[in-house]
Short mmCIF file of N, CA and C in Angstrom, two decimals:
data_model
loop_
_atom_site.label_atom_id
_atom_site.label_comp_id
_atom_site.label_asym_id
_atom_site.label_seq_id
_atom_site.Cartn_x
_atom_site.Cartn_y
_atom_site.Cartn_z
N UNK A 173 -13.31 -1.06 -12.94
CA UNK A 173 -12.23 -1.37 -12.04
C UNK A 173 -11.48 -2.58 -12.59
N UNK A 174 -9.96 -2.27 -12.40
CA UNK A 174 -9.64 -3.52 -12.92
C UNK A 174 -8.38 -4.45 -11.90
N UNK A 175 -7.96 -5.58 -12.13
CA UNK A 175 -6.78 -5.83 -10.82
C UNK A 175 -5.73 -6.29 -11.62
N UNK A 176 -4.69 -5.13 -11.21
CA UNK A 176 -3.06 -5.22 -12.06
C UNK A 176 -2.72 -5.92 -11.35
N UNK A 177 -1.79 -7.31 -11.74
CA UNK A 177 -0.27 -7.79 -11.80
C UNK A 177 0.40 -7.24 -12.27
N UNK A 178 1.66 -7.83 -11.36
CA UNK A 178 2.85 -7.51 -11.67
C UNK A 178 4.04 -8.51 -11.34
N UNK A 179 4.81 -8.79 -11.53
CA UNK A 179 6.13 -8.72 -11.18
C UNK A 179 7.35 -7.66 -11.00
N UNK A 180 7.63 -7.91 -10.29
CA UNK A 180 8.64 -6.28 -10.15
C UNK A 180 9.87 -6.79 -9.56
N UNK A 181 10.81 -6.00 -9.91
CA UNK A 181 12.22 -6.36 -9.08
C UNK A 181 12.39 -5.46 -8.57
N UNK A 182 12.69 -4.84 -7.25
CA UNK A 182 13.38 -3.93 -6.50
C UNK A 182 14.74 -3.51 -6.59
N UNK A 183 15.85 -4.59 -6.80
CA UNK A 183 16.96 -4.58 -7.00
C UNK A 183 17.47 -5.64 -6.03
N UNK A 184 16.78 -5.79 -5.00
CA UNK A 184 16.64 -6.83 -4.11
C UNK A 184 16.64 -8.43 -4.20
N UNK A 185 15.04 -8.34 -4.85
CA UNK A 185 14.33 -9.65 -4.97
C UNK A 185 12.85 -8.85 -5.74
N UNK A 186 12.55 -10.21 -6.71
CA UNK A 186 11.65 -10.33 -7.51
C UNK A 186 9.88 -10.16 -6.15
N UNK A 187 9.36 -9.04 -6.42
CA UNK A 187 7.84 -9.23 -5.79
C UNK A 187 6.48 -9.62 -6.72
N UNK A 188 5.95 -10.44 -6.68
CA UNK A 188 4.07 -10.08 -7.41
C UNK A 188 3.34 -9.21 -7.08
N UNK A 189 3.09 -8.60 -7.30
CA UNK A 189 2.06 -7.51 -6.72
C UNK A 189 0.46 -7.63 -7.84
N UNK A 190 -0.14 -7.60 -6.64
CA UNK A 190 -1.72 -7.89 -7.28
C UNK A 190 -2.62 -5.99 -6.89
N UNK A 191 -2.98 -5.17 -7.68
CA UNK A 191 -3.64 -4.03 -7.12
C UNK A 191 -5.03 -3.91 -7.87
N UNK A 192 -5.92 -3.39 -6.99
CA UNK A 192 -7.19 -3.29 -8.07
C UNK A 192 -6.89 -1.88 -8.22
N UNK A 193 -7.23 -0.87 -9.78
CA UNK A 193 -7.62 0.36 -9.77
C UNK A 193 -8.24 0.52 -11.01
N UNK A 194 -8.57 2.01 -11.04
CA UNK A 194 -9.38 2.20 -12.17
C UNK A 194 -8.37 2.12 -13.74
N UNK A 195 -7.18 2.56 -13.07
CA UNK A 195 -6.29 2.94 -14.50
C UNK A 195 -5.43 2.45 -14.29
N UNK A 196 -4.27 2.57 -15.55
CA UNK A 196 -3.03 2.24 -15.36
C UNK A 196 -2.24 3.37 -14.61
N UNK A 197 -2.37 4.32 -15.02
CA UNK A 197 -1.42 5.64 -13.99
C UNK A 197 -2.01 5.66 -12.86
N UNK A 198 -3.31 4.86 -12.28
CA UNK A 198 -3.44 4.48 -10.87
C UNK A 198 -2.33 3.20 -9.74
N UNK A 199 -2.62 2.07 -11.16
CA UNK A 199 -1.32 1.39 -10.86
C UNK A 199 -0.13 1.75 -10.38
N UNK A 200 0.24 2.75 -11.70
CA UNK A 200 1.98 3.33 -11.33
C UNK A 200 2.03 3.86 -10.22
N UNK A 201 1.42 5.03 -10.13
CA UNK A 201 1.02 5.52 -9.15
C UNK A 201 1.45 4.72 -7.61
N UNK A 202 0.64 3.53 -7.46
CA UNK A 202 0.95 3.04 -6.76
C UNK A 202 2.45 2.30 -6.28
N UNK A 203 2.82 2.03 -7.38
CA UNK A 203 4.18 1.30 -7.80
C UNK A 203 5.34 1.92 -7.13
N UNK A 204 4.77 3.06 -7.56
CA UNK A 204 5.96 4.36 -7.40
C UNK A 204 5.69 4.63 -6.03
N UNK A 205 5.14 4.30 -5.38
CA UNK A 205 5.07 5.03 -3.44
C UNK A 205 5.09 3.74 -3.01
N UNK A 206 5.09 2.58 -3.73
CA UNK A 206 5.86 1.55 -3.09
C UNK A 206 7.31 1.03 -3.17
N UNK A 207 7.60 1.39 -4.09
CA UNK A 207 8.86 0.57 -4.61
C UNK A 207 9.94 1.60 -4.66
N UNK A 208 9.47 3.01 -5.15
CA UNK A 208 10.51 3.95 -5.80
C UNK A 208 11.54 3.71 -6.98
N UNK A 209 12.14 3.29 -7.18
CA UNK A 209 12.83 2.52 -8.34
C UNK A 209 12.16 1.62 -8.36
N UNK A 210 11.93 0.88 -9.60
CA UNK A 210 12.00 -0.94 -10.02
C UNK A 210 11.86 -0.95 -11.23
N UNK A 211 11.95 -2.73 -11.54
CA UNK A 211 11.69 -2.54 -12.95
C UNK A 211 10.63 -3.66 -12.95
N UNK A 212 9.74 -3.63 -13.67
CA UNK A 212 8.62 -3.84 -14.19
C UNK A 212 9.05 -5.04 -14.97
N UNK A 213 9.24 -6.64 -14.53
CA UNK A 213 9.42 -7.63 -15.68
C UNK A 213 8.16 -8.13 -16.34
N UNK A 214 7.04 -8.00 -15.34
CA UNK A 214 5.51 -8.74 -16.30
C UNK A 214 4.82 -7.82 -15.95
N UNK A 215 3.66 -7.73 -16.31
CA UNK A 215 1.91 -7.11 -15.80
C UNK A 215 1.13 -7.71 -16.63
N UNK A 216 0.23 -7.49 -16.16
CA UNK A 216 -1.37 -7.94 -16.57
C UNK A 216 -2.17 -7.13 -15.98
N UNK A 217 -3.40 -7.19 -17.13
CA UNK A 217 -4.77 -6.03 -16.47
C UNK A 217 -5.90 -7.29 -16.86
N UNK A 218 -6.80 -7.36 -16.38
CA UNK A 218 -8.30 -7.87 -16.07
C UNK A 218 -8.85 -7.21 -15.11
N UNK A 219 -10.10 -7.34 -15.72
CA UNK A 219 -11.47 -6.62 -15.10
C UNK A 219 -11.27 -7.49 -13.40
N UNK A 220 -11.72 -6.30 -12.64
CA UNK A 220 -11.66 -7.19 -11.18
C UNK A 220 -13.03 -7.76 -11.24
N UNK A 221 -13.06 -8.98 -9.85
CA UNK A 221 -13.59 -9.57 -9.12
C UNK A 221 -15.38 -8.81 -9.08
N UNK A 222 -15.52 -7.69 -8.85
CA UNK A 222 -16.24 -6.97 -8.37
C UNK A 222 -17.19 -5.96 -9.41
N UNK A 223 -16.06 -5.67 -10.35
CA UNK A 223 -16.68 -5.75 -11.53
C UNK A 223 -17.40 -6.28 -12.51
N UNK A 224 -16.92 -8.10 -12.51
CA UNK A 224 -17.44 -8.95 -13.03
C UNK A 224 -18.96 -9.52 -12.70
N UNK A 225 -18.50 -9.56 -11.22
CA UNK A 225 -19.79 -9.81 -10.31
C UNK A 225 -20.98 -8.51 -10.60
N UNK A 226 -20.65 -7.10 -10.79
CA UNK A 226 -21.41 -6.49 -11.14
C UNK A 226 -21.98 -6.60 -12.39
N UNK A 227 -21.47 -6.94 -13.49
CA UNK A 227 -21.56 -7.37 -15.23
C UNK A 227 -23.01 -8.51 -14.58
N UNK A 228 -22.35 -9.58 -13.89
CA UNK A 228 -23.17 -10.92 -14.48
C UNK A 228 -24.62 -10.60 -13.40
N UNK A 229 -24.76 -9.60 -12.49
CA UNK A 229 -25.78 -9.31 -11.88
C UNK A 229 -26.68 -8.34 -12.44
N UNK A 230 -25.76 -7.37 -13.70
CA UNK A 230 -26.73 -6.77 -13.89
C UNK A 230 -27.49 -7.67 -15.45
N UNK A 231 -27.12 -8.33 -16.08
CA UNK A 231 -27.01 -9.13 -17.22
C UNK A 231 -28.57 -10.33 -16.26
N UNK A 232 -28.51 -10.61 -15.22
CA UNK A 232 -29.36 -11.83 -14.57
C UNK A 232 -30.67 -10.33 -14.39
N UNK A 233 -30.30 -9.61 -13.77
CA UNK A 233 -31.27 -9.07 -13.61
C UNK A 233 -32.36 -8.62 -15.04
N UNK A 234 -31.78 -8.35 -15.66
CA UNK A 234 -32.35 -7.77 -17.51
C UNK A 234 -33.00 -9.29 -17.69
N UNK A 235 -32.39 -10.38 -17.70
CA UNK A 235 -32.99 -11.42 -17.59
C UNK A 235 -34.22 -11.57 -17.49
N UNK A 236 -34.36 -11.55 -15.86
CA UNK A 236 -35.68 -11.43 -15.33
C UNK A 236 -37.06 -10.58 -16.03
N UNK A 237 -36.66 -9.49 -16.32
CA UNK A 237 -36.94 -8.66 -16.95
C UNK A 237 -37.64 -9.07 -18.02
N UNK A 238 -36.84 -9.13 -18.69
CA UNK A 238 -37.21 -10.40 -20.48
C UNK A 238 -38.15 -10.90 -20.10
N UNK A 239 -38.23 -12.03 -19.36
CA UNK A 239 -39.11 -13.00 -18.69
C UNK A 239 -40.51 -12.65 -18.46
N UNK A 240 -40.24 -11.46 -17.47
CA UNK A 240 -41.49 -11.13 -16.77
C UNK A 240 -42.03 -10.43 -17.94
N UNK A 241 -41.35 -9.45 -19.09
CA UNK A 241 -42.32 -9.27 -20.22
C UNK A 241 -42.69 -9.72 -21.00
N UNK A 242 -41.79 -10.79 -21.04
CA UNK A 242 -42.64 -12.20 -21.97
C UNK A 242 -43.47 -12.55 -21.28
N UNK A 243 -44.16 -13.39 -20.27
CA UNK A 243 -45.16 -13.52 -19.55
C UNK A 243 -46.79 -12.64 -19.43
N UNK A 244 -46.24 -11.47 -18.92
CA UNK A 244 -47.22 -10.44 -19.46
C UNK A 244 -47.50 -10.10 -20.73
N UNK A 245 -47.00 -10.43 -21.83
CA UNK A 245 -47.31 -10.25 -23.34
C UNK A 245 -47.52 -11.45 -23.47
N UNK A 246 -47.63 -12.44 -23.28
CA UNK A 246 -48.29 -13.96 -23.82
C UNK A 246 -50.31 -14.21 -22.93
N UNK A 247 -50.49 -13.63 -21.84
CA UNK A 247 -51.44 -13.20 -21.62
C UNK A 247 -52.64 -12.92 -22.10
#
């Protein structure tokens, strides 16, 4: 999962838009049933919030892991 920025102009006024999805044609996707026209002046993609938090939990957990079989192999 990842969370797109944006900047966008409507024709209006300049918006940010922050979306989490899996893809970029999830993004557009979205873009497009919000905005209908615009133009696209910035974006950015990074891994979301939730993802990360899943990375560094599963990374602590393997950890433990290590640990506890080092322990039992020093025995």
């Amino acid at each position: 999962m990842f969370t797109f920025s944006a900047v966008i102009y409507d024709g209006n006024k300049q918006n940010l838009v922050k979306f989490d999805a899996r893809t970029e044609s999830d993004f557009d996707a979205y873009l497009q049933s919000r905005f209908g026209c615009y133009v696209c002046l910035w974006s950015n993609k990074e891994l979301s919030a939730s993802t990360i938090s899943m990375i560094a939990n599963s990374q602590s957990a393997q950890l433990c892991k290590d640990a506890i079989n080092n322990i039992s192999t020093e025995r």
